[in-house]
Amino acid sequence: MRFIIVTTNKWKVREFQEIFKPYNLRYRVEPLKTREIQSVDLKEVAIESVLYAYNILREPVMVEDAGLFIDALNGFPGPYSSYVYRTIGVKGVLKLLENLQDRKAKFVSIIAFYSPFTNLKTFTGEVEGRISYEARGESGFGFDPIFIPIDGDGRTFAEMNLEEKNKISHRGRSARKFAEWISSLRKLPPPYVDMSEEKNEVF
Ligand code: ITT
């Protein structure tokens, strides 16, 4: 099934392209700015965004919403990660954690997919780690320079190349689950296709 990835983040697109390579998926990217509701629940934000995008594009559509959750800050910035990155940035987060020993954090990625024939589906990926004491590395985006994954070798995400990050990242995990699922739809028998066309007309 062809689908549209809706995101304004070019680096995310590069990560998805790399992750999806082995699956031969058919998709295009649309840099549509979805309306992001204020919610403490990433999944709610992703669901709202995917339905908003579908209402405009009227084709099978996928969005991803991700956030950085820092233990010592009770999960902040979480769903507000984009705003926090734009305002206080990496330096501001390091400042908030100054002199703190507990630097545990995780990235969470929620992919939401909607098409009238499959309805709504979500896929979650997480990676645990810690916040470094200083920013390191040039690769990636957002909080990559200060995030050290627990199952890595001590480097931040920004010190890894795309493939290395994808192997263990929150997005790598949610996106592979999504890719497996959407690939499995191809194996459904022909009536599935007929049904979807009928439903499509009703919609
Ligand atoms: P969309 O158009 O896809 O929404 P976005 O950049 O706003 O792009 P998110 O809302 O999913 O993406 O992510 C919120 C913020 O969380 C993002 O701006 C980054 O600062 C941070 N973030 C998310 N995933 C990250 C990653 O893999 N590495 C570093 N920072 C990340």
mmCIF file of C-alpha atoms and ligand atoms in Angstrom:
data_model
loop_
_atom_site.group_PDB
_atom_site.id
_atom_site.type_symbol
_atom_site.label_atom_id
_atom_site.label_comp_id
_atom_site.label_asym_id
_atom_site.label_seq_id
_atom_site.Cartn_x
_atom_site.Cartn_y
_atom_site.Cartn_z
ATOM 1 C CA MET A 1 0.000 0.000 0.000
ATOM 2 C CA ARG A 2 1.333 3.409 -0.936
ATOM 3 C CA PHE A 3 1.424 5.911 1.890
ATOM 4 C CA ILE A 4 2.588 9.399 2.763
ATOM 5 C CA ILE A 5 5.048 10.202 5.541
ATOM 6 C CA VAL A 6 4.088 13.560 6.982
ATOM 7 C CA THR A 7 6.955 15.395 8.645
ATOM 8 C CA THR A 8 8.718 18.733 8.473
ATOM 9 C CA ASN A 9 11.940 17.218 9.825
ATOM 10 C CA LYS A 10 14.443 16.407 7.054
ATOM 11 C CA TRP A 11 16.710 14.406 9.310
ATOM 12 C CA LYS A 12 13.816 12.155 10.341
ATOM 13 C CA VAL A 13 13.179 11.543 6.636
ATOM 14 C CA ARG A 14 16.793 10.395 6.155
ATOM 15 C CA GLU A 15 16.416 8.006 9.088
ATOM 16 C CA PHE A 16 13.129 6.573 7.765
ATOM 17 C CA GLN A 17 14.595 6.152 4.266
ATOM 18 C CA GLU A 18 17.492 4.133 5.657
ATOM 19 C CA ILE A 19 15.281 2.010 7.948
ATOM 20 C CA PHE A 20 12.731 1.280 5.188
ATOM 21 C CA LYS A 21 15.313 0.291 2.519
ATOM 22 C CA PRO A 22 15.132 -3.482 3.067
ATOM 23 C CA TYR A 23 11.311 -3.450 2.954
ATOM 24 C CA ASN A 24 10.760 -1.897 -0.504
ATOM 25 C CA LEU A 25 7.904 0.228 0.750
ATOM 26 C CA ARG A 26 6.163 2.681 -1.565
ATOM 27 C CA TYR A 27 5.845 6.100 0.011
ATOM 28 C CA ARG A 28 6.377 9.780 -0.499
ATOM 29 C CA VAL A 29 7.140 12.541 1.985
ATOM 30 C CA GLU A 30 4.913 15.553 2.578
ATOM 31 C CA PRO A 31 6.259 18.390 4.756
ATOM 32 C CA LEU A 32 2.819 19.310 6.018
ATOM 33 C CA LYS A 33 2.736 21.091 9.375
ATOM 34 C CA THR A 34 0.196 19.138 11.408
ATOM 35 C CA ARG A 35 -1.637 20.806 14.235
ATOM 36 C CA GLU A 36 -0.057 19.421 17.400
ATOM 37 C CA ILE A 37 -2.486 19.347 20.305
ATOM 38 C CA GLN A 38 -1.258 20.053 23.800
ATOM 39 C CA SER A 39 -1.316 16.739 25.585
ATOM 40 C CA VAL A 40 0.961 14.977 28.028
ATOM 41 C CA ASP A 41 0.434 11.799 26.034
ATOM 42 C CA LEU A 42 2.636 11.396 22.931
ATOM 43 C CA LYS A 43 0.251 8.806 21.514
ATOM 44 C CA GLU A 44 -2.678 11.226 21.669
ATOM 45 C CA VAL A 45 -0.602 13.836 19.863
ATOM 46 C CA ALA A 46 0.389 11.351 17.152
ATOM 47 C CA ILE A 47 -3.200 10.159 16.663
ATOM 48 C CA GLU A 48 -4.582 13.676 16.442
ATOM 49 C CA SER A 49 -1.847 14.587 13.936
ATOM 50 C CA VAL A 50 -2.400 11.577 11.678
ATOM 51 C CA LEU A 51 -6.164 12.156 11.504
ATOM 52 C CA TYR A 52 -5.612 15.840 10.795
ATOM 53 C CA ALA A 53 -3.158 14.947 8.003
ATOM 54 C CA TYR A 54 -5.503 12.336 6.519
ATOM 55 C CA ASN A 55 -8.352 14.836 6.387
ATOM 56 C CA ILE A 56 -6.214 17.075 4.232
ATOM 57 C CA LEU A 57 -4.347 14.522 2.102
ATOM 58 C CA ARG A 58 -7.019 11.802 1.798
ATOM 59 C CA GLU A 59 -4.415 9.078 1.246
ATOM 60 C CA PRO A 60 -2.924 6.490 3.642
ATOM 61 C CA VAL A 61 -0.758 8.536 5.934
ATOM 62 C CA MET A 62 1.885 8.053 8.625
ATOM 63 C CA VAL A 63 3.192 10.519 11.213
ATOM 64 C CA GLU A 64 5.711 10.103 13.985
ATOM 65 C CA ASP A 65 5.841 11.956 17.239
ATOM 66 C CA ALA A 66 8.903 11.622 19.441
ATOM 67 C CA GLY A 67 10.127 13.056 22.698
ATOM 68 C CA LEU A 68 12.917 12.974 25.249
ATOM 69 C CA PHE A 69 11.853 12.011 28.790
ATOM 70 C CA ILE A 70 14.319 12.873 31.571
ATOM 71 C CA ASP A 71 13.851 10.996 34.876
ATOM 72 C CA ALA A 72 15.159 13.718 37.201
ATOM 73 C CA LEU A 73 12.747 16.201 35.588
ATOM 74 C CA ASN A 74 9.757 13.860 35.991
ATOM 75 C CA GLY A 75 9.682 13.089 32.277
ATOM 76 C CA PHE A 76 10.150 16.665 31.045
ATOM 77 C CA PRO A 77 10.375 17.750 28.223
ATOM 78 C CA GLY A 78 8.486 14.672 26.880
ATOM 79 C CA PRO A 79 5.718 15.859 24.560
ATOM 80 C CA TYR A 80 7.095 19.399 24.777
ATOM 81 C CA SER A 81 10.494 18.392 23.356
ATOM 82 C CA SER A 82 10.083 20.331 20.149
ATOM 83 C CA TYR A 83 9.218 23.559 22.004
ATOM 84 C CA VAL A 84 12.000 23.065 24.556
ATOM 85 C CA TYR A 85 14.516 22.426 21.778
ATOM 86 C CA ARG A 86 13.473 25.621 19.992
ATOM 87 C CA THR A 87 13.562 27.733 23.161
ATOM 88 C CA ILE A 88 16.263 26.652 25.636
ATOM 89 C CA GLY A 89 17.880 24.032 23.368
ATOM 90 C CA VAL A 90 20.571 21.522 24.247
ATOM 91 C CA LYS A 91 22.451 24.052 26.418
ATOM 92 C CA GLY A 92 19.323 24.846 28.425
ATOM 93 C CA VAL A 93 18.669 21.170 29.149
ATOM 94 C CA LEU A 94 22.286 20.669 30.267
ATOM 95 C CA LYS A 95 21.854 23.675 32.557
ATOM 96 C CA LEU A 96 18.679 22.184 34.090
ATOM 97 C CA LEU A 97 20.667 19.050 34.923
ATOM 98 C CA GLU A 98 23.737 20.877 36.237
ATOM 99 C CA ASN A 99 25.200 19.108 39.293
ATOM 100 C CA LEU A 100 22.616 16.318 39.031
ATOM 101 C CA GLN A 101 23.948 12.770 39.312
ATOM 102 C CA ASP A 102 20.768 11.080 38.111
ATOM 103 C CA ARG A 103 20.935 11.594 34.334
ATOM 104 C CA LYS A 104 18.668 8.751 33.259
ATOM 105 C CA ALA A 105 16.497 9.509 30.238
ATOM 106 C CA LYS A 106 14.692 7.833 27.374
ATOM 107 C CA PHE A 107 13.559 8.691 23.890
ATOM 108 C CA VAL A 108 10.091 7.519 22.886
ATOM 109 C CA SER A 109 8.780 7.361 19.329
ATOM 110 C CA ILE A 110 5.147 6.797 18.412
ATOM 111 C CA ILE A 111 4.208 6.161 14.805
ATOM 112 C CA ALA A 112 0.537 6.605 13.942
ATOM 113 C CA PHE A 113 -0.839 5.321 10.638
ATOM 114 C CA TYR A 114 -4.297 5.844 9.203
ATOM 115 C CA SER A 115 -6.022 4.571 6.090
ATOM 116 C CA PRO A 116 -9.735 3.844 5.697
ATOM 117 C CA PHE A 117 -9.045 0.162 4.961
ATOM 118 C CA THR A 118 -6.763 -0.496 7.949
ATOM 119 C CA ASN A 119 -8.122 2.104 10.293
ATOM 120 C CA LEU A 120 -5.845 3.574 12.950
ATOM 121 C CA LYS A 121 -2.651 1.794 14.016
ATOM 122 C CA THR A 122 0.145 2.888 16.348
ATOM 123 C CA PHE A 123 3.670 1.549 16.874
ATOM 124 C CA THR A 124 5.947 2.426 19.781
ATOM 125 C CA GLY A 125 9.724 2.397 20.099
ATOM 126 C CA GLU A 126 11.868 3.378 23.070
ATOM 127 C CA VAL A 127 15.546 3.679 23.868
ATOM 128 C CA GLU A 128 16.897 4.109 27.372
ATOM 129 C CA GLY A 129 20.028 6.046 28.127
ATOM 130 C CA ARG A 130 21.465 9.039 29.948
ATOM 131 C CA ILE A 131 22.132 12.693 29.374
ATOM 132 C CA SER A 132 25.821 13.505 28.884
ATOM 133 C CA TYR A 133 27.594 16.268 30.818
ATOM 134 C CA GLU A 134 28.447 18.119 27.620
ATOM 135 C CA ALA A 135 27.249 18.145 23.995
ATOM 136 C CA ARG A 136 29.297 15.844 21.744
ATOM 137 C CA GLY A 137 29.099 15.016 18.019
ATOM 138 C CA GLU A 138 27.895 16.623 14.817
ATOM 139 C CA SER A 139 25.528 14.054 13.345
ATOM 140 C CA GLY A 140 21.749 13.831 13.770
ATOM 141 C CA PHE A 141 19.409 16.483 15.114
ATOM 142 C CA GLY A 142 17.668 17.787 18.222
ATOM 143 C CA PHE A 143 18.963 16.321 21.456
ATOM 144 C CA ASP A 144 21.262 13.770 19.763
ATOM 145 C CA PRO A 145 24.467 15.502 21.027
ATOM 146 C CA ILE A 146 23.509 14.932 24.690
ATOM 147 C CA PHE A 147 21.888 11.481 24.570
ATOM 148 C CA ILE A 148 24.005 8.388 25.345
ATOM 149 C CA PRO A 149 22.038 5.174 24.704
ATOM 150 C CA ILE A 150 22.424 2.491 27.347
ATOM 151 C CA ASP A 151 23.085 -0.246 24.778
ATOM 152 C CA GLY A 152 25.769 1.710 22.951
ATOM 153 C CA ASP A 153 29.476 2.169 23.636
ATOM 154 C CA GLY A 154 29.382 5.499 25.466
ATOM 155 C CA ARG A 155 29.039 7.682 22.363
ATOM 156 C CA THR A 156 26.131 10.097 22.016
ATOM 157 C CA PHE A 157 23.681 9.604 19.133
ATOM 158 C CA ALA A 158 25.342 12.585 17.437
ATOM 159 C CA GLU A 159 28.679 10.734 17.460
ATOM 160 C CA MET A 160 27.138 7.793 15.583
ATOM 161 C CA ASN A 161 26.374 7.521 11.908
ATOM 162 C CA LEU A 162 22.821 7.072 10.652
ATOM 163 C CA GLU A 163 22.994 3.258 10.535
ATOM 164 C CA GLU A 164 24.427 2.997 14.035
ATOM 165 C CA LYS A 165 21.747 5.262 15.494
ATOM 166 C CA ASN A 166 18.916 3.506 13.615
ATOM 167 C CA LYS A 167 19.962 0.100 14.927
ATOM 168 C CA ILE A 168 19.172 1.038 18.527
ATOM 169 C CA SER A 169 17.095 4.189 18.395
ATOM 170 C CA HIS A 170 13.469 4.718 19.417
ATOM 171 C CA ARG A 171 12.641 5.586 15.779
ATOM 172 C CA GLY A 172 14.485 2.536 14.438
ATOM 173 C CA ARG A 173 12.392 0.362 16.738
ATOM 174 C CA SER A 174 8.978 1.882 16.005
ATOM 175 C CA ALA A 175 9.685 2.191 12.273
ATOM 176 C CA ARG A 176 10.767 -1.450 11.875
ATOM 177 C CA LYS A 177 7.573 -2.575 13.647
ATOM 178 C CA PHE A 178 5.563 -0.393 11.274
ATOM 179 C CA ALA A 179 7.466 -1.642 8.208
ATOM 180 C CA GLU A 180 6.918 -5.289 9.176
ATOM 181 C CA TRP A 181 3.198 -4.673 9.632
ATOM 182 C CA ILE A 182 2.620 -2.746 6.410
ATOM 183 C CA SER A 183 4.665 -5.288 4.438
ATOM 184 C CA SER A 184 2.488 -8.073 5.834
ATOM 185 C CA LEU A 185 -0.613 -6.437 4.305
ATOM 186 C CA ARG A 186 0.743 -7.198 0.830
ATOM 187 C CA LYS A 187 0.344 -10.873 1.566
ATOM 188 C CA LEU A 188 -3.420 -10.582 2.079
ATOM 189 C CA PRO A 189 -5.578 -12.204 -0.632
ATOM 190 C CA PRO A 190 -7.222 -10.129 -3.425
ATOM 191 C CA PRO A 191 -10.632 -9.584 -1.691
ATOM 192 C CA TYR A 192 -8.768 -7.297 0.644
ATOM 193 C CA VAL A 193 -7.994 -4.992 -2.271
ATOM 194 C CA ASP A 194 -11.609 -5.012 -3.504
ATOM 195 C CA MET A 195 -12.932 -4.215 -0.073
ATOM 196 C CA SER A 196 -10.581 -1.320 0.333
ATOM 197 C CA GLU A 197 -11.762 0.209 -2.923
ATOM 198 C CA GLU A 198 -15.392 -0.035 -1.861
ATOM 199 C CA LYS A 199 -14.684 1.523 1.459
ATOM 200 C CA ASN A 200 -12.647 4.180 -0.214
ATOM 201 C CA GLU A 201 -15.653 5.304 -2.222
ATOM 202 C CA VAL A 202 -17.892 5.454 0.808
ATOM 203 C CA PHE A 203 -15.322 7.557 2.585
HETATM 204 P P1 ITT B 1 7.632 16.629 12.819
HETATM 205 O O1 ITT B 1 7.343 17.577 11.708
HETATM 206 O O2 ITT B 1 7.797 15.213 12.334
HETATM 207 O O3 ITT B 1 6.691 16.734 14.009
HETATM 208 P P2 ITT B 1 9.627 17.487 14.783
HETATM 209 O O4 ITT B 1 11.070 17.869 14.629
HETATM 210 O O5 ITT B 1 8.703 18.479 15.416
HETATM 211 O O6 ITT B 1 9.121 17.026 13.357
HETATM 212 P P3 ITT B 1 8.905 15.593 16.901
HETATM 213 O O7 ITT B 1 7.761 16.467 17.274
HETATM 214 O O8 ITT B 1 8.651 14.140 16.702
HETATM 215 O O9 ITT B 1 9.617 16.119 15.571
HETATM 216 O O10 ITT B 1 10.080 15.678 17.942
HETATM 217 C C1 ITT B 1 10.104 16.646 18.960
HETATM 218 C C2 ITT B 1 11.510 17.021 19.318
HETATM 219 O O11 ITT B 1 12.121 15.946 20.032
HETATM 220 C C3 ITT B 1 12.431 17.310 18.142
HETATM 221 O O12 ITT B 1 12.335 18.651 17.747
HETATM 222 C C4 ITT B 1 13.787 16.999 18.737
HETATM 223 O O13 ITT B 1 14.290 18.115 19.427
HETATM 224 C C5 ITT B 1 13.484 15.886 19.732
HETATM 225 N N1 ITT B 1 13.751 14.577 19.114
HETATM 226 C C6 ITT B 1 12.860 13.689 18.613
HETATM 227 N N2 ITT B 1 13.486 12.630 18.087
HETATM 228 C C7 ITT B 1 14.806 12.847 18.255
HETATM 229 C C8 ITT B 1 15.967 12.147 17.900
HETATM 230 O O14 ITT B 1 15.916 10.985 17.239
HETATM 231 N N3 ITT B 1 17.146 12.676 18.220
HETATM 232 C C9 ITT B 1 17.225 13.843 18.868
HETATM 233 N N4 ITT B 1 16.192 14.599 19.217
HETATM 234 C C10 ITT B 1 14.976 14.097 18.912
#
